[in-house]
PDB file of N, CA, C and O in Angstrom:
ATOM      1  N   UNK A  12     -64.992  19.218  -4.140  1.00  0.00           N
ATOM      2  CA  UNK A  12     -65.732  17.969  -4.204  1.00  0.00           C
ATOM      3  C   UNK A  12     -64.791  16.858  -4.673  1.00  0.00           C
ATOM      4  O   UNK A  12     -64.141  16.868  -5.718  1.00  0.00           O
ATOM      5  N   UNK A  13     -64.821  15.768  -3.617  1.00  0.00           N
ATOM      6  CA  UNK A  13     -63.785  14.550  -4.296  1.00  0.00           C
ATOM      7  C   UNK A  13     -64.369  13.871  -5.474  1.00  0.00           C
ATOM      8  O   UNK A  13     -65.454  14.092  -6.013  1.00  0.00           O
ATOM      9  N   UNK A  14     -63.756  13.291  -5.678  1.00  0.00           N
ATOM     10  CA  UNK A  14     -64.000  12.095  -7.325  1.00  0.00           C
ATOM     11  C   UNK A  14     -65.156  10.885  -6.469  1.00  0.00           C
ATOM     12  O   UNK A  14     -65.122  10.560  -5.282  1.00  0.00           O
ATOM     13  N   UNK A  15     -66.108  10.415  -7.537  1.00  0.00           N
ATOM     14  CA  UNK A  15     -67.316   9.671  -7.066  1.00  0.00           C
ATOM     15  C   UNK A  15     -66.348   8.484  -7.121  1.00  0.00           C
ATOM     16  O   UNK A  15     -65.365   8.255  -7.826  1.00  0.00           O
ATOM     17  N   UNK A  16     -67.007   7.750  -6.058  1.00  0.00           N
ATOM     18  CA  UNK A  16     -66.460   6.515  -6.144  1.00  0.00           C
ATOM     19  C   UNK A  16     -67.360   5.398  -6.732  1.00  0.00           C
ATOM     20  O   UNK A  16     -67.120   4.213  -6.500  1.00  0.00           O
ATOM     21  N   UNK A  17     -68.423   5.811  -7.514  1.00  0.00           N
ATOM     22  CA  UNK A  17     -68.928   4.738  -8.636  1.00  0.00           C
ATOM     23  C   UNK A  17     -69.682   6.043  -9.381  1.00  0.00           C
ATOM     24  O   UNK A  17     -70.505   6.817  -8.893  1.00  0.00           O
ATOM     25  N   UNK A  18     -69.187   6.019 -10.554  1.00  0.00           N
ATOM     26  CA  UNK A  18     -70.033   6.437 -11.938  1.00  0.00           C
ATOM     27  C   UNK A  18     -70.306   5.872 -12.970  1.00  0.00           C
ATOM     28  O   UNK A  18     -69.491   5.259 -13.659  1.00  0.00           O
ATOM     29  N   UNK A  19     -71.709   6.034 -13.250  1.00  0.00           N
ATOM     30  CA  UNK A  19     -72.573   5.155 -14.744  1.00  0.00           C
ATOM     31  C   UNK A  19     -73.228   6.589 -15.256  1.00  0.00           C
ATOM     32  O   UNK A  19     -73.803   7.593 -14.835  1.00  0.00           O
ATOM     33  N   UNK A  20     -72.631   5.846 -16.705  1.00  0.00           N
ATOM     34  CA  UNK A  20     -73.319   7.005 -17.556  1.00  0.00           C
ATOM     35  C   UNK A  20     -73.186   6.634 -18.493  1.00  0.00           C
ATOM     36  O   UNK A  20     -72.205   6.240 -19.123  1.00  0.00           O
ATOM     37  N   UNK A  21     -75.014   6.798 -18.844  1.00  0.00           N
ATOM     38  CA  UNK A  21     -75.647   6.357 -20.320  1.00  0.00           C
ATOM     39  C   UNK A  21     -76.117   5.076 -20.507  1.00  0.00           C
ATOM     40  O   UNK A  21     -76.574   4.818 -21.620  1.00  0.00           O
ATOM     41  N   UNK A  22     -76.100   3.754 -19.212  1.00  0.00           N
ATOM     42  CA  UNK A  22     -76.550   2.521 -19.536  1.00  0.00           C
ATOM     43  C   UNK A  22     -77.657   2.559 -20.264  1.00  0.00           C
ATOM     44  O   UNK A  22     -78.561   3.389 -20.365  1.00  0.00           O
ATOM     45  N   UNK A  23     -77.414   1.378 -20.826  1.00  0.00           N
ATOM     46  CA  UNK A  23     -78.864   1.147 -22.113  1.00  0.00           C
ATOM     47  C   UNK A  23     -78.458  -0.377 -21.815  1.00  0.00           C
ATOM     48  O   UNK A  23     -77.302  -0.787 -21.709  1.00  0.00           O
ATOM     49  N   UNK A  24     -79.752  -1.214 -21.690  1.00  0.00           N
ATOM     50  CA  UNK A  24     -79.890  -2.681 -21.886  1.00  0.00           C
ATOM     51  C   UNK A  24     -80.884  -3.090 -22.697  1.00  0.00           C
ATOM     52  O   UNK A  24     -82.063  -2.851 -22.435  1.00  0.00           O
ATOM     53  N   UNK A  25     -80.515  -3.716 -23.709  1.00  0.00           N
ATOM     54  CA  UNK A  25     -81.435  -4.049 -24.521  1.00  0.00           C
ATOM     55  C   UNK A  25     -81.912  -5.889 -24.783  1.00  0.00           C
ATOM     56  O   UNK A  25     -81.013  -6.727 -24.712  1.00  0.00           O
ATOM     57  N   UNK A  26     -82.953  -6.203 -24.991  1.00  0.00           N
ATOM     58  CA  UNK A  26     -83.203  -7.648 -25.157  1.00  0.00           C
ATOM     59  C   UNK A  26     -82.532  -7.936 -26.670  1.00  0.00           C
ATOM     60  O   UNK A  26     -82.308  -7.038 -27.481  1.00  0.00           O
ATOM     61  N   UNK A  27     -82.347  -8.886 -26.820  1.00  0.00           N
ATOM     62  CA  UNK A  27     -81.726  -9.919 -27.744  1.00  0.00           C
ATOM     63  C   UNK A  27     -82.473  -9.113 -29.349  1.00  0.00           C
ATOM     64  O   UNK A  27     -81.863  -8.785 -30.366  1.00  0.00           O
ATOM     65  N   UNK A  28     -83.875  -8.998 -29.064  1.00  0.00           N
ATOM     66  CA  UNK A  28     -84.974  -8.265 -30.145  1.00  0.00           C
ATOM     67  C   UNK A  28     -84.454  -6.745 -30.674  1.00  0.00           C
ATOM     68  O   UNK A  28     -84.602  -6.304 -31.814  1.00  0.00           O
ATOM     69  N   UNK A  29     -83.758  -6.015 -29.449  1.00  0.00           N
ATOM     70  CA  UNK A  29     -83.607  -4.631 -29.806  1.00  0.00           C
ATOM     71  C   UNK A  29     -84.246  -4.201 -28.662  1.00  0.00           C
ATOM     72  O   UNK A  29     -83.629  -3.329 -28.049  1.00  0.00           O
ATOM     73  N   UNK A  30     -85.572  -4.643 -28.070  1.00  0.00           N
ATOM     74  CA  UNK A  30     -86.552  -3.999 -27.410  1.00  0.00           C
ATOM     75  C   UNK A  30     -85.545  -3.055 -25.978  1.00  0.00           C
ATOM     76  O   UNK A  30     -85.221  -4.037 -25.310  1.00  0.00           O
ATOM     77  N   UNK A  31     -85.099  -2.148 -25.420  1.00  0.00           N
ATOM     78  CA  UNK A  31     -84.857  -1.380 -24.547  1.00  0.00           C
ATOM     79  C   UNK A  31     -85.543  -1.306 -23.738  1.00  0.00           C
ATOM     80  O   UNK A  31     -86.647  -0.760 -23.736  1.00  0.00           O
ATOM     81  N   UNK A  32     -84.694  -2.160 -22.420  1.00  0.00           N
ATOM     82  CA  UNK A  32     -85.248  -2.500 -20.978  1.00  0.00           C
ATOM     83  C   UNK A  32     -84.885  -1.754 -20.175  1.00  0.00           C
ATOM     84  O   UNK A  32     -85.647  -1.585 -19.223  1.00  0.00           O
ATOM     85  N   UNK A  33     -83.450  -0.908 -20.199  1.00  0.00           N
ATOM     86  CA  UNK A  33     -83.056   0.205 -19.185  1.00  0.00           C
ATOM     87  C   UNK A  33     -82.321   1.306 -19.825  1.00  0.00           C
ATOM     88  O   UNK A  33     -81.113   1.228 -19.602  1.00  0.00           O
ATOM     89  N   UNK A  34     -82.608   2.125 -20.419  1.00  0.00           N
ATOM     90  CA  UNK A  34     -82.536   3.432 -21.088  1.00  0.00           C
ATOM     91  C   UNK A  34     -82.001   4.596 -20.391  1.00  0.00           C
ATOM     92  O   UNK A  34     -82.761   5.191 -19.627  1.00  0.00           O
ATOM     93  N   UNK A  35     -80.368   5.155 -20.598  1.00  0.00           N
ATOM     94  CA  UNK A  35     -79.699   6.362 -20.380  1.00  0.00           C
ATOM     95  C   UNK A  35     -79.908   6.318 -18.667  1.00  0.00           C
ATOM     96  O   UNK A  35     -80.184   7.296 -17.971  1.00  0.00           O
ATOM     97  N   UNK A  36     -79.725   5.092 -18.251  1.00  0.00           N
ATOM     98  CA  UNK A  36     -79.166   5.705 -16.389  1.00  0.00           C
ATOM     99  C   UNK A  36     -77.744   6.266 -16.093  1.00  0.00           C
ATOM    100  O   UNK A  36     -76.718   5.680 -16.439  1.00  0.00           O
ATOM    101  N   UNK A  37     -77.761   7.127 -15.606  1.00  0.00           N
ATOM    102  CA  UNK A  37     -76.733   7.713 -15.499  1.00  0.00           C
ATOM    103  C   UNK A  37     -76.640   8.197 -13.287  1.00  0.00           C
ATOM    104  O   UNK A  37     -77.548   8.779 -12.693  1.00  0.00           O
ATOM    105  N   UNK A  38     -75.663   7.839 -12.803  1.00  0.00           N
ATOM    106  CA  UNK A  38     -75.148   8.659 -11.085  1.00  0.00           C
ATOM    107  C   UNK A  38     -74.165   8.899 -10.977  1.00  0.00           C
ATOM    108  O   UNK A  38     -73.265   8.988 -11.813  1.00  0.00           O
ATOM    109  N   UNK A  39     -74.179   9.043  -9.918  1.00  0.00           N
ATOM    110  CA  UNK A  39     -73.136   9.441  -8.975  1.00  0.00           C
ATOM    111  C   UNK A  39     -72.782   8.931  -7.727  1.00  0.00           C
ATOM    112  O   UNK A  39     -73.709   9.391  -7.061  1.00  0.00           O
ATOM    113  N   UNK A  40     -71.982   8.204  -6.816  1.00  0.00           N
ATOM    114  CA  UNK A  40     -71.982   7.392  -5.832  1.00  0.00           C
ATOM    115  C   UNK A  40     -70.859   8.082  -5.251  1.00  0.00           C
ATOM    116  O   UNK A  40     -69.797   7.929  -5.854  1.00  0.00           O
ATOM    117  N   UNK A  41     -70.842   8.905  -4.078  1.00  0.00           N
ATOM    118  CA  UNK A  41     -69.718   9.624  -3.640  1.00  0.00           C
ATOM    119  C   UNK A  41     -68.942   9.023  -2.483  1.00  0.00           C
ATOM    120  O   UNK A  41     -69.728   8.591  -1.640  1.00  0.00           O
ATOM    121  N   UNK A  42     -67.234   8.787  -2.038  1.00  0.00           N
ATOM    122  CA  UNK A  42     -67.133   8.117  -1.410  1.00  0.00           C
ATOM    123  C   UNK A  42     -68.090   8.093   0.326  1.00  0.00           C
ATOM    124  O   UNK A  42     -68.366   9.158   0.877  1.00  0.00           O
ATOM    125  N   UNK A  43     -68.412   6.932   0.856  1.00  0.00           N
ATOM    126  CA  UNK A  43     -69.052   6.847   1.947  1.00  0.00           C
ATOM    127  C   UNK A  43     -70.352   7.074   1.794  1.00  0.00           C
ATOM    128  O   UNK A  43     -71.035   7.017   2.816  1.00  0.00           O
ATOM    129  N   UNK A  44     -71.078   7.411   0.380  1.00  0.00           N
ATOM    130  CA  UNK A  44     -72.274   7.467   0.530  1.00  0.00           C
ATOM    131  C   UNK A  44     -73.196   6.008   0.212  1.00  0.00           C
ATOM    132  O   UNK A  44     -72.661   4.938  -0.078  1.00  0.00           O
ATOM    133  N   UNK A  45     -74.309   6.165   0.304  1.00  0.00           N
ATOM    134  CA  UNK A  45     -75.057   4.446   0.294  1.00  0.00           C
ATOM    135  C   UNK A  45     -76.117   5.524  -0.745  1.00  0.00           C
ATOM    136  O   UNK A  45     -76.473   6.696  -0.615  1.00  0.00           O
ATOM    137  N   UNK A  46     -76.434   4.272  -1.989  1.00  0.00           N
ATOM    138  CA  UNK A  46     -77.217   4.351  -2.837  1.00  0.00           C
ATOM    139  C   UNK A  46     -78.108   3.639  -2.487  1.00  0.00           C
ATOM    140  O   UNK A  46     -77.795   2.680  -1.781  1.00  0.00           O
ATOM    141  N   UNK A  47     -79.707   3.861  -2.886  1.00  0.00           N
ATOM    142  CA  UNK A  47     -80.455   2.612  -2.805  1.00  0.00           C
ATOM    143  C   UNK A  47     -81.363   2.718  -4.059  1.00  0.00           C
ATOM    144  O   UNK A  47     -82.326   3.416  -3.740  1.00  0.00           O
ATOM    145  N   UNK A  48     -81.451   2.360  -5.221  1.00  0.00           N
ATOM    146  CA  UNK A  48     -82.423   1.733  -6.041  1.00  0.00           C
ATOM    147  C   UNK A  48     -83.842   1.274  -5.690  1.00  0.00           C
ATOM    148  O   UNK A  48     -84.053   0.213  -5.103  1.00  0.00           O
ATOM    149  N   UNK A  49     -84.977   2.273  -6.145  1.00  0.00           N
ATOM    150  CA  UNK A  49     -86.339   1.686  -5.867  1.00  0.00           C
ATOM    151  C   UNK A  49     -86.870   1.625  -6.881  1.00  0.00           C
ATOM    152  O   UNK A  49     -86.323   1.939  -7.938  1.00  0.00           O
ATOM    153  N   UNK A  50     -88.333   1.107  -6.756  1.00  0.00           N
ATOM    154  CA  UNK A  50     -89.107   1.420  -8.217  1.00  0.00           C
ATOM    155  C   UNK A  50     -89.858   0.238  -8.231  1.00  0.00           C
ATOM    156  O   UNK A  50     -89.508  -0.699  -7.514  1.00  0.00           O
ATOM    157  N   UNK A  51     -90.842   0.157  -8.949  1.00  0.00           N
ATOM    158  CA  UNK A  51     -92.035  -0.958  -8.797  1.00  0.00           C
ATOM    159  C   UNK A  51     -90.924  -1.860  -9.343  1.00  0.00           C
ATOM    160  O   UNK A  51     -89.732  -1.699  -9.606  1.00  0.00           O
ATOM    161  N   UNK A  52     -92.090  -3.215  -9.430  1.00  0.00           N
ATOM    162  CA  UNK A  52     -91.713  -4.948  -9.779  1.00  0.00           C
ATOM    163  C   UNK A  52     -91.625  -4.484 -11.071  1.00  0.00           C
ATOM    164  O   UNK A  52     -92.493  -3.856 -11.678  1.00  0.00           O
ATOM    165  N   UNK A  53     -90.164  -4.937 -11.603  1.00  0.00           N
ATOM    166  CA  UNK A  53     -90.253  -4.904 -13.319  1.00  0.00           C
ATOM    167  C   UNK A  53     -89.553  -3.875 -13.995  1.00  0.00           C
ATOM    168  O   UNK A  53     -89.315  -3.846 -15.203  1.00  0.00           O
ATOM    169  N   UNK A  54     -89.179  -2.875 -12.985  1.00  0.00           N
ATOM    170  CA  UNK A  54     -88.590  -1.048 -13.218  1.00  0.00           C
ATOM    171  C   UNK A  54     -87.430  -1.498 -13.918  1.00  0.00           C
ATOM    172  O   UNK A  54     -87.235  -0.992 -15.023  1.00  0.00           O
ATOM    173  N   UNK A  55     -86.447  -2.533 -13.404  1.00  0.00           N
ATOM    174  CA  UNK A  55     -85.114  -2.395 -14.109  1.00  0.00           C
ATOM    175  C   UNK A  55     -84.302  -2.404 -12.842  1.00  0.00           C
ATOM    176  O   UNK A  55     -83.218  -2.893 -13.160  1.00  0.00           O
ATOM    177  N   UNK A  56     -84.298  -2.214 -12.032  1.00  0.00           N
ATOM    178  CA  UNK A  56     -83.792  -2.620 -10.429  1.00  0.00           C
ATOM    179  C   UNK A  56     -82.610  -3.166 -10.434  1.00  0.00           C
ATOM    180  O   UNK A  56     -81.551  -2.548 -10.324  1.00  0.00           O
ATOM    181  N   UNK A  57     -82.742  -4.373 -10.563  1.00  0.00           N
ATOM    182  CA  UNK A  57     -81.971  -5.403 -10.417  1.00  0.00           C
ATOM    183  C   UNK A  57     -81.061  -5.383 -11.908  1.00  0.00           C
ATOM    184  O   UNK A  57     -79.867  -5.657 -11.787  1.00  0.00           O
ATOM    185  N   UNK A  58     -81.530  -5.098 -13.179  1.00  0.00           N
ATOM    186  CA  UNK A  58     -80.792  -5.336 -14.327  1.00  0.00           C
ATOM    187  C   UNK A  58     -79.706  -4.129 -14.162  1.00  0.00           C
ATOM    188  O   UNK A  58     -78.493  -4.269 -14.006  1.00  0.00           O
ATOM    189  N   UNK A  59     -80.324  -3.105 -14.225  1.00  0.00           N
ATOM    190  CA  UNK A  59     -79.350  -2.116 -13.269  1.00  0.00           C
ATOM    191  C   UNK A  59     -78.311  -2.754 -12.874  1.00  0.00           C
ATOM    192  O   UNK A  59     -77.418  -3.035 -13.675  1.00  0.00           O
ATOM    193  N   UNK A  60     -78.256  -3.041 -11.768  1.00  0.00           N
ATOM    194  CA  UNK A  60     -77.461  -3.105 -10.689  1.00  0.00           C
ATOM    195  C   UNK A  60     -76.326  -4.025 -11.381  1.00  0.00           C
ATOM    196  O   UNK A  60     -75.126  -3.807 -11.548  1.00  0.00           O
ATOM    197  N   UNK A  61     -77.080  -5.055 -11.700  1.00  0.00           N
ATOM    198  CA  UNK A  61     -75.915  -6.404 -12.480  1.00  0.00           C
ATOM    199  C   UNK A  61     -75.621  -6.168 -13.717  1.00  0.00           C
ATOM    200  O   UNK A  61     -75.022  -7.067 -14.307  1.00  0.00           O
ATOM    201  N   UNK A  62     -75.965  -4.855 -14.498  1.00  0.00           N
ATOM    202  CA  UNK A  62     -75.326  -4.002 -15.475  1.00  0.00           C
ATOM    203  C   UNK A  62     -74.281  -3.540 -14.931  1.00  0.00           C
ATOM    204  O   UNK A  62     -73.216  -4.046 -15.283  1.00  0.00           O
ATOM    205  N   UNK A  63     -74.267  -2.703 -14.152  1.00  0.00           N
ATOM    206  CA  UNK A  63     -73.240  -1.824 -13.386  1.00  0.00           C
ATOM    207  C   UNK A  63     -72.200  -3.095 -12.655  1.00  0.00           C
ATOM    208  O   UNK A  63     -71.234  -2.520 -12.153  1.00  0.00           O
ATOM    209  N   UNK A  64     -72.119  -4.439 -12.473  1.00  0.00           N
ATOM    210  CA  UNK A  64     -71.160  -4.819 -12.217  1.00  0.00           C
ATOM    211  C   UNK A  64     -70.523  -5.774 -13.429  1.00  0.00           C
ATOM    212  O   UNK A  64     -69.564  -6.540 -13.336  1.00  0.00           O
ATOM    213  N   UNK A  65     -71.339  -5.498 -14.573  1.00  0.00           N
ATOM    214  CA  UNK A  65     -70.931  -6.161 -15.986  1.00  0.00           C
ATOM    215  C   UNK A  65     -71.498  -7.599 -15.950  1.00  0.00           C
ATOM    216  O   UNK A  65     -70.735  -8.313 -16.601  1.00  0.00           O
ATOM    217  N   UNK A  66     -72.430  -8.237 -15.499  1.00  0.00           N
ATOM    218  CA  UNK A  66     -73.267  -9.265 -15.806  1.00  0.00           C
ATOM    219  C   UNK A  66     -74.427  -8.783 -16.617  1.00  0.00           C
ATOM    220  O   UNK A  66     -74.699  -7.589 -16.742  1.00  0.00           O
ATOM    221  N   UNK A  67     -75.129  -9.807 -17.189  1.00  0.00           N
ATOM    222  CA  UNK A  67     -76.324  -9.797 -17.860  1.00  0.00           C
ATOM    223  C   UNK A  67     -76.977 -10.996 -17.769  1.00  0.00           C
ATOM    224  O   UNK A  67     -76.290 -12.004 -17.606  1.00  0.00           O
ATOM    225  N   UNK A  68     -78.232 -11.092 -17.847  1.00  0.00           N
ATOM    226  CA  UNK A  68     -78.773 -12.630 -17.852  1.00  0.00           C
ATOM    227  C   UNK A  68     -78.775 -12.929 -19.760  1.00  0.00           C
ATOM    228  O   UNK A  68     -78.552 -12.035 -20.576  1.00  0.00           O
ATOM    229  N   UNK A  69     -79.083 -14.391 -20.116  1.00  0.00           N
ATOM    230  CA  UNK A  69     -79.400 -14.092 -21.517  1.00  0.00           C
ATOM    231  C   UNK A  69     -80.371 -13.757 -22.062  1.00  0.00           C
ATOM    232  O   UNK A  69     -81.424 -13.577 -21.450  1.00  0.00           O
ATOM    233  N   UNK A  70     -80.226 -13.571 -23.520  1.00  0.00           N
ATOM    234  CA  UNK A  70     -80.800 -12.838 -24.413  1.00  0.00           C
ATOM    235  C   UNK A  70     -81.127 -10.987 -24.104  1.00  0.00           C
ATOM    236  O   UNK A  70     -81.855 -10.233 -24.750  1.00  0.00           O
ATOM    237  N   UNK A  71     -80.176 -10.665 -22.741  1.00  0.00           N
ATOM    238  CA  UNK A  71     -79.821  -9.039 -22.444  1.00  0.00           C
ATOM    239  C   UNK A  71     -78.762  -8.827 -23.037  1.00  0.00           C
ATOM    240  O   UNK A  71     -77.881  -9.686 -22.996  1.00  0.00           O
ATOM    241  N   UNK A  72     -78.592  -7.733 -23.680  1.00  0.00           N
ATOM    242  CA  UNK A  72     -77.667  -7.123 -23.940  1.00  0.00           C
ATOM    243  C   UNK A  72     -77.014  -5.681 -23.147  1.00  0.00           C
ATOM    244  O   UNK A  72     -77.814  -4.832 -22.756  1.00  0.00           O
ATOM    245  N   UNK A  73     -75.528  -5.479 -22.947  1.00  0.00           N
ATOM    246  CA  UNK A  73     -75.346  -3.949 -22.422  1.00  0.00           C
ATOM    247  C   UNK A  73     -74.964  -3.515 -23.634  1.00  0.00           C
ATOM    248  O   UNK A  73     -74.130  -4.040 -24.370  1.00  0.00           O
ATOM    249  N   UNK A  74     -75.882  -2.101 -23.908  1.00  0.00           N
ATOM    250  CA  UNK A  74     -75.920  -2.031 -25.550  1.00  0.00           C
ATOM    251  C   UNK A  74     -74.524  -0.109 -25.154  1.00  0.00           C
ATOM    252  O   UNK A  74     -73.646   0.360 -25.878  1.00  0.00           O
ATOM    253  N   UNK A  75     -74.847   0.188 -24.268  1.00  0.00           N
ATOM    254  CA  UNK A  75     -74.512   1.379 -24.438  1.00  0.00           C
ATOM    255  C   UNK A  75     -73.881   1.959 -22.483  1.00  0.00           C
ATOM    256  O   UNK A  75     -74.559   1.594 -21.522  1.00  0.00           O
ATOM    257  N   UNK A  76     -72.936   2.593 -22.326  1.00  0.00           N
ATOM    258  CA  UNK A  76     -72.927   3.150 -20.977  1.00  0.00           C
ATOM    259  C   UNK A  76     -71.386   2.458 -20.402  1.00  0.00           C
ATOM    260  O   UNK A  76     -70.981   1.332 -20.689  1.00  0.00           O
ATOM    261  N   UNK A  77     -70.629   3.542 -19.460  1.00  0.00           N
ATOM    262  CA  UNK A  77     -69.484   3.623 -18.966  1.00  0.00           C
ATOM    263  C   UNK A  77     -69.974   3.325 -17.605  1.00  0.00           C
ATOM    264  O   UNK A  77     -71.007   3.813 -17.147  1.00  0.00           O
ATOM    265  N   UNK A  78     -69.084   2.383 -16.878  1.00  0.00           N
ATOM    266  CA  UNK A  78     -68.940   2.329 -15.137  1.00  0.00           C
ATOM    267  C   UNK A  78     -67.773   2.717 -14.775  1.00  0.00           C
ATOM    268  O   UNK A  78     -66.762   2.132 -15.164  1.00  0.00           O
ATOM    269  N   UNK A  79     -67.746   3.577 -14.117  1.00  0.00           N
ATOM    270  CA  UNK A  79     -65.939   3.853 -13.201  1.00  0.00           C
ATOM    271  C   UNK A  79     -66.021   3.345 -11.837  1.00  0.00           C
ATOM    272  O   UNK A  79     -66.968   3.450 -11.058  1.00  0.00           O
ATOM    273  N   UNK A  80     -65.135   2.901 -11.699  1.00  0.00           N
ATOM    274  CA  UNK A  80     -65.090   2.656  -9.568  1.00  0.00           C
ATOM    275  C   UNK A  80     -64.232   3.351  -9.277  1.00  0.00           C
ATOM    276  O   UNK A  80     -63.908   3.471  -8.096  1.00  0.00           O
TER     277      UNK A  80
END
């Protein structure tokens, strides 16, 4: 098995309060494969995603979690 070509492990995003908005996501993205993220309005979707490329909006915090490319 080759090396993933995106790994997260352990994201945690937390609001400015403490309150925990995205709790211990952790994958695997293998080369050539396509991920897709679902989940109702509000799941964490999108904070996800712009976690994993090191943005945050304010008063988010990335409290916890490794990305490799």
């Amino acid at each position: 098995m080759s090396e993933p070509a995106l790994s997260l492990d352990g994201l945690r995003v937390e609001l400015a309060d403490g309150a925990t908005i995205v709790d211990d996501v952790s994958l695997r993205v293998a080369p050539a494969e396509i991920l897709g993220l679902v989940g109702e309005s509000g799941s964490g979707k999108t904070t996800t995603a712009l976690a994993m490329l090191g943005y945050r909006s304010g008063g988010v915090r990335i409290t916890a979690g490794t990305v490799t490319v």
